[in-house]
Tab-separated table of C-alpha atoms and ligand atoms in Angstrom:
chain	number	residue	atom	x	y	z
A	1	MET	CA	0.003	0.010	-0.139
A	2	TYR	CA	2.951	2.244	1.063
A	3	ASN	CA	6.281	2.124	0.306
A	4	MET	CA	7.917	1.851	3.687
A	5	ASP	CA	11.629	1.286	2.338
A	6	GLU	CA	11.078	5.383	1.488
A	7	TRP	CA	10.139	6.350	4.906
A	8	LYS	CA	12.781	8.504	6.544
A	9	HIS	CA	10.727	10.262	9.345
A	10	VAL	CA	7.816	9.576	11.441
A	11	PHE	CA	6.153	11.170	14.099
A	12	LYS	CA	5.169	9.240	17.286
A	13	LEU	CA	2.145	10.474	19.042
A	14	ASP	CA	1.143	9.202	22.562
A	15	PRO	CA	-2.476	8.849	23.418
A	16	ALA	CA	-1.925	9.467	26.684
A	17	LYS	CA	-0.746	13.058	26.363
A	18	ASP	CA	-2.792	16.108	25.625
A	19	ILE	CA	-2.028	17.793	22.418
A	20	SER	CA	-4.023	20.741	20.481
A	21	ASP	CA	-5.999	20.416	17.629
A	22	GLU	CA	-3.789	23.231	16.317
A	23	VAL	CA	-0.531	21.090	16.607
A	24	LEU	CA	-2.254	17.858	15.431
A	25	ASP	CA	-3.281	19.573	12.207
A	26	GLN	CA	0.473	20.797	11.606
A	27	ILE	CA	1.804	17.398	12.733
A	28	CYS	CA	-0.377	15.892	9.863
A	29	GLU	CA	0.496	18.236	7.252
A	30	SER	CA	3.921	18.396	8.071
A	31	GLY	CA	5.207	16.134	5.140
A	32	THR	CA	6.206	13.492	7.574
A	33	ASP	CA	6.365	9.738	6.056
A	34	ALA	CA	3.765	8.272	8.681
A	35	ILE	CA	2.532	8.885	12.190
A	36	ILE	CA	2.592	6.477	14.774
A	37	VAL	CA	0.461	5.993	17.623
A	38	GLY	CA	1.642	4.570	20.470
A	39	GLY	CA	2.966	4.883	24.297
A	40	THR	CA	4.220	3.016	27.289
A	41	ASP	CA	1.084	3.195	30.195
A	42	GLU	CA	-2.099	4.507	30.113
A	43	VAL	CA	-2.640	3.857	26.379
A	44	THR	CA	-6.451	3.413	26.371
A	45	LEU	CA	-8.912	2.271	23.412
A	46	ASP	CA	-10.696	5.599	24.124
A	47	GLY	CA	-7.352	7.268	23.594
A	48	VAL	CA	-6.151	5.321	20.541
A	49	LEU	CA	-9.642	5.836	18.360
A	50	GLN	CA	-9.685	9.679	19.400
A	51	LEU	CA	-6.218	10.211	17.556
A	52	LEU	CA	-7.015	7.492	14.465
A	53	SER	CA	-10.263	9.631	13.659
A	54	TYR	CA	-8.342	12.879	13.808
A	55	ILE	CA	-5.449	11.721	11.812
A	56	ARG	CA	-7.718	9.938	9.416
A	57	ARG	CA	-8.916	13.478	8.374
A	58	TYR	CA	-5.598	13.707	6.571
A	59	SER	CA	-3.606	11.515	4.086
A	60	VAL	CA	-0.810	10.732	5.839
A	61	PRO	CA	-0.114	6.727	6.804
A	62	VAL	CA	-0.985	5.787	10.418
A	63	ILE	CA	0.725	3.137	12.097
A	64	LEU	CA	-0.509	1.873	15.794
A	65	GLU	CA	2.506	0.556	18.142
A	66	ILE	CA	0.716	-1.863	20.059
A	67	SER	CA	1.085	-1.365	23.677
A	68	ASN	CA	-1.436	-3.561	24.829
A	69	LEU	CA	-4.202	-5.736	23.776
A	70	GLU	CA	-7.385	-3.799	25.235
A	71	SER	CA	-6.287	-0.471	22.793
A	72	VAL	CA	-6.033	-2.435	19.904
A	73	THR	CA	-8.596	-1.743	17.155
A	74	PRO	CA	-8.880	-2.022	13.346
A	75	GLY	CA	-8.760	0.868	11.085
A	76	PHE	CA	-4.725	1.875	10.927
A	77	ASP	CA	-2.593	1.212	7.763
A	78	TYR	CA	-0.216	-0.523	9.481
A	79	TYR	CA	0.480	-2.256	12.939
A	80	PHE	CA	4.056	-2.530	14.568
A	81	VAL	CA	4.681	-5.228	17.176
A	82	PRO	CA	7.473	-4.511	19.785
A	83	MET	CA	9.734	-7.306	20.623
A	84	VAL	CA	12.048	-6.399	23.311
A	85	LEU	CA	15.303	-7.860	22.678
A	86	ASN	CA	17.000	-6.774	25.536
A	87	SER	CA	14.607	-7.685	28.095
A	88	GLN	CA	15.212	-10.215	30.846
A	89	ASN	CA	11.736	-11.338	30.985
A	90	LYS	CA	10.415	-13.422	27.834
A	91	LYS	CA	6.976	-11.668	28.419
A	92	TRP	CA	7.917	-8.788	26.609
A	93	LEU	CA	10.038	-10.859	23.685
A	94	VAL	CA	7.275	-13.294	22.891
A	95	ASP	CA	4.979	-13.956	25.483
A	96	LYS	CA	2.791	-10.889	25.164
A	97	GLN	CA	2.401	-11.253	21.431
A	98	HIS	CA	1.810	-14.831	21.770
A	99	GLU	CA	-1.181	-14.367	24.224
A	100	ALA	CA	-2.666	-11.951	21.382
A	101	VAL	CA	-2.216	-14.503	18.338
A	102	VAL	CA	-3.983	-17.203	20.448
A	103	GLU	CA	-6.928	-14.734	21.112
A	104	TYR	CA	-7.091	-13.008	17.605
A	105	GLY	CA	-5.059	-15.216	15.368
A	106	ASP	CA	-7.985	-16.220	13.092
A	107	VAL	CA	-8.509	-12.828	12.346
A	108	ILE	CA	-5.039	-10.841	12.069
A	109	ASN	CA	-4.304	-9.733	8.644
A	110	TRP	CA	-0.936	-10.544	8.684
A	111	GLU	CA	-0.080	-8.364	5.854
A	112	GLU	CA	-0.498	-5.354	7.939
A	113	MET	CA	1.948	-6.474	10.865
A	114	TYR	CA	5.718	-5.376	11.479
A	115	ALA	CA	7.714	-7.069	14.288
A	116	GLU	CA	9.915	-4.547	15.545
A	117	GLY	CA	13.120	-5.981	17.544
A	118	TYR	CA	13.991	-3.183	20.220
A	119	CYS	CA	16.892	-2.444	21.869
A	120	ILE	CA	15.961	-0.168	24.884
A	121	MET	CA	19.241	2.144	25.215
A	122	ASN	CA	17.554	4.264	27.828
A	123	PRO	CA	18.901	5.359	31.333
A	124	PRO	CA	18.152	2.107	33.853
A	125	GLU	CA	15.853	4.699	35.595
A	126	SER	CA	13.734	5.259	32.615
A	127	LYS	CA	10.072	4.440	32.628
A	128	VAL	CA	10.176	2.030	29.406
A	129	PHE	CA	13.575	0.496	30.551
A	130	GLN	CA	12.035	-0.604	33.796
A	131	HIS	CA	8.456	-1.281	32.582
A	132	THR	CA	10.157	-3.728	29.992
A	133	ASP	CA	12.724	-5.367	32.394
A	134	CYS	CA	15.416	-4.582	30.376
A	135	SER	CA	19.141	-5.140	30.901
A	136	LEU	CA	21.733	-2.208	29.324
A	137	PRO	CA	23.509	-3.583	26.631
A	138	THR	CA	27.108	-2.809	25.751
A	139	GLU	CA	27.831	-1.382	22.370
A	140	ASP	CA	28.946	-4.807	21.058
A	141	GLU	CA	25.695	-6.587	22.581
A	142	ALA	CA	23.853	-3.729	20.858
A	143	ILE	CA	25.590	-4.413	17.576
A	144	ALA	CA	25.058	-8.272	18.124
A	145	TYR	CA	21.219	-7.878	18.649
A	146	ALA	CA	21.265	-6.196	15.476
A	147	ARG	CA	22.822	-8.819	13.461
A	148	MET	CA	20.475	-11.392	15.141
A	149	ALA	CA	17.547	-8.986	13.524
A	150	GLU	CA	19.272	-8.936	10.122
A	151	HIS	CA	20.373	-12.766	9.920
A	152	LEU	CA	18.899	-14.796	12.574
A	153	PHE	CA	15.016	-13.374	13.057
A	154	ARG	CA	14.933	-11.397	9.650
A	155	LEU	CA	12.852	-8.807	11.293
A	156	PRO	CA	11.341	-6.132	8.980
A	157	PHE	CA	12.850	-3.510	11.774
A	158	TYR	CA	15.381	-3.084	14.368
A	159	TYR	CA	14.842	-0.008	16.863
A	160	VAL	CA	17.483	1.446	18.514
A	161	GLU	CA	15.416	3.384	21.319
A	162	TYR	CA	16.979	6.131	23.642
A	163	SER	CA	13.281	7.726	24.300
A	164	GLY	CA	13.593	10.768	26.140
A	165	LYS	CA	17.624	11.127	25.817
A	166	TYR	CA	19.686	11.746	22.565
A	167	GLY	CA	21.610	8.539	22.026
A	168	ASP	CA	24.869	8.012	20.663
A	169	PRO	CA	25.460	8.596	16.757
A	170	ASN	CA	28.670	6.520	16.821
A	171	LEU	CA	26.881	3.612	18.030
A	172	VAL	CA	24.124	4.001	15.492
A	173	GLU	CA	26.318	4.480	12.884
A	174	ALA	CA	27.910	0.918	14.260
A	175	ILE	CA	24.597	-0.743	14.056
A	176	SER	CA	23.685	0.546	10.550
A	177	ASN	CA	26.901	-0.906	9.179
A	178	GLN	CA	25.559	-4.529	9.954
A	179	LEU	CA	21.933	-3.877	8.706
A	180	SER	CA	21.201	-4.129	5.111
A	181	ASN	CA	17.499	-5.651	4.733
A	182	THR	CA	16.647	-5.100	8.199
A	183	LYS	CA	15.640	-1.337	8.670
A	184	LEU	CA	17.016	0.674	11.043
A	185	ILE	CA	14.714	2.929	13.245
A	186	TYR	CA	16.348	5.661	15.516
A	187	GLY	CA	13.928	6.912	18.493
A	188	GLY	CA	15.105	9.153	21.281
A	189	GLY	CA	15.450	12.868	22.339
A	190	ILE	CA	15.394	14.382	19.013
A	191	SER	CA	14.228	17.973	19.628
A	192	THR	CA	16.176	20.001	16.796
A	193	LYS	CA	16.840	20.045	12.821
A	194	SER	CA	20.636	19.109	13.546
A	195	GLN	CA	19.685	15.944	15.533
A	196	ALA	CA	17.341	14.845	12.965
A	197	GLU	CA	19.988	15.289	10.500
A	198	GLU	CA	22.522	13.438	12.034
A	199	MET	CA	20.871	10.460	12.938
A	200	SER	CA	19.110	10.232	9.761
A	201	GLN	CA	22.597	9.620	8.314
A	202	PHE	CA	22.543	6.424	9.921
A	203	ALA	CA	19.198	5.224	10.635
A	204	ASP	CA	16.653	4.483	7.905
A	205	MET	CA	13.951	5.931	9.773
A	206	ILE	CA	13.922	8.564	12.565
A	207	VAL	CA	11.260	9.080	15.159
A	208	VAL	CA	10.261	12.355	16.913
A	209	GLY	CA	8.091	11.869	19.952
A	210	ASN	CA	8.659	14.050	23.056
A	211	ALA	CA	9.742	17.107	21.287
A	212	ILE	CA	5.926	17.352	19.600
A	213	TYR	CA	4.628	17.933	22.952
A	214	GLU	CA	7.805	20.108	24.301
A	215	ASN	CA	8.722	22.463	21.608
A	216	PRO	CA	6.361	21.516	18.310
A	217	LYS	CA	7.844	24.267	16.369
A	218	GLU	CA	11.381	22.938	16.490
A	219	ALA	CA	9.735	19.319	16.291
A	220	LEU	CA	8.130	20.413	12.985
A	221	LYS	CA	11.320	21.500	11.626
A	222	THR	CA	12.657	17.927	11.927
A	223	VAL	CA	10.634	16.729	8.964
A	224	LYS	CA	12.225	19.141	6.460
A	225	ALA	CA	16.173	18.397	7.813
A	226	VAL	CA	15.600	14.671	6.991
A	227	LYS	CA	13.388	15.254	3.682
A	228	LYS	CA	15.535	17.371	1.693
B	1	LIG	C1	9.811	6.863	21.685
B	1	LIG	O1	11.449	6.532	20.366
B	1	LIG	C2	10.675	7.280	20.351
B	1	LIG	O2	9.085	5.568	21.410
B	1	LIG	C3	10.835	8.770	20.532
B	1	LIG	O3	11.580	9.216	21.552
B	1	LIG	O4	10.112	10.676	22.686
B	1	LIG	O5	12.437	10.892	23.245
B	1	LIG	O6	11.249	11.831	20.731
B	1	LIG	P1	11.037	10.583	22.063
């Protein structure tokens, strides 16, 4: 339906956070390649549906990044399914996903589903890191997960997640050198044009989240920085 190979920039909207219609309009019209709807906690069906129906007024592709079963609804272009590779608990790698397939396996449209191998590099005190019971990988370990994503699991996406903190471009570059079929997604702390430019040299797709809520004007500029 869409050619994801060409996507370079996406915005991530959190259904649990407040956003004005004005900013939402600007995000939808920004020229970004897609909008991901997703968050860590307090993601409800109500919140997801509200965002979906608003964004649907525009032609931008919209993806649900599944955070819990209760908030899944039809109507998105794609569904991204996180698998946390550096979680210490297999619940976040495969069990939650398995539960969903046990319940909905017969009605899932597999064409719309894409697995994301997450490597969560946030500081250990961060919410998402704790929530998914991660252990912080060294650089070599993060690279090894990328190699597994590419060669063993043949995942469509490997997601280097620094949410809330700008990551290490050298590591993102080293990871990108290991990937050819698996697309590299980078997300975390991008709030300026130059950060967007820097990370998109190495990542196939960059994700801008928090900046939309903290400084929407700067966040909007990240689109042009990447899509020249
Ligand atoms: C969060 O990777 C995304 O899942 C984006 O991170 O919110 O820090 O931009 P930020």
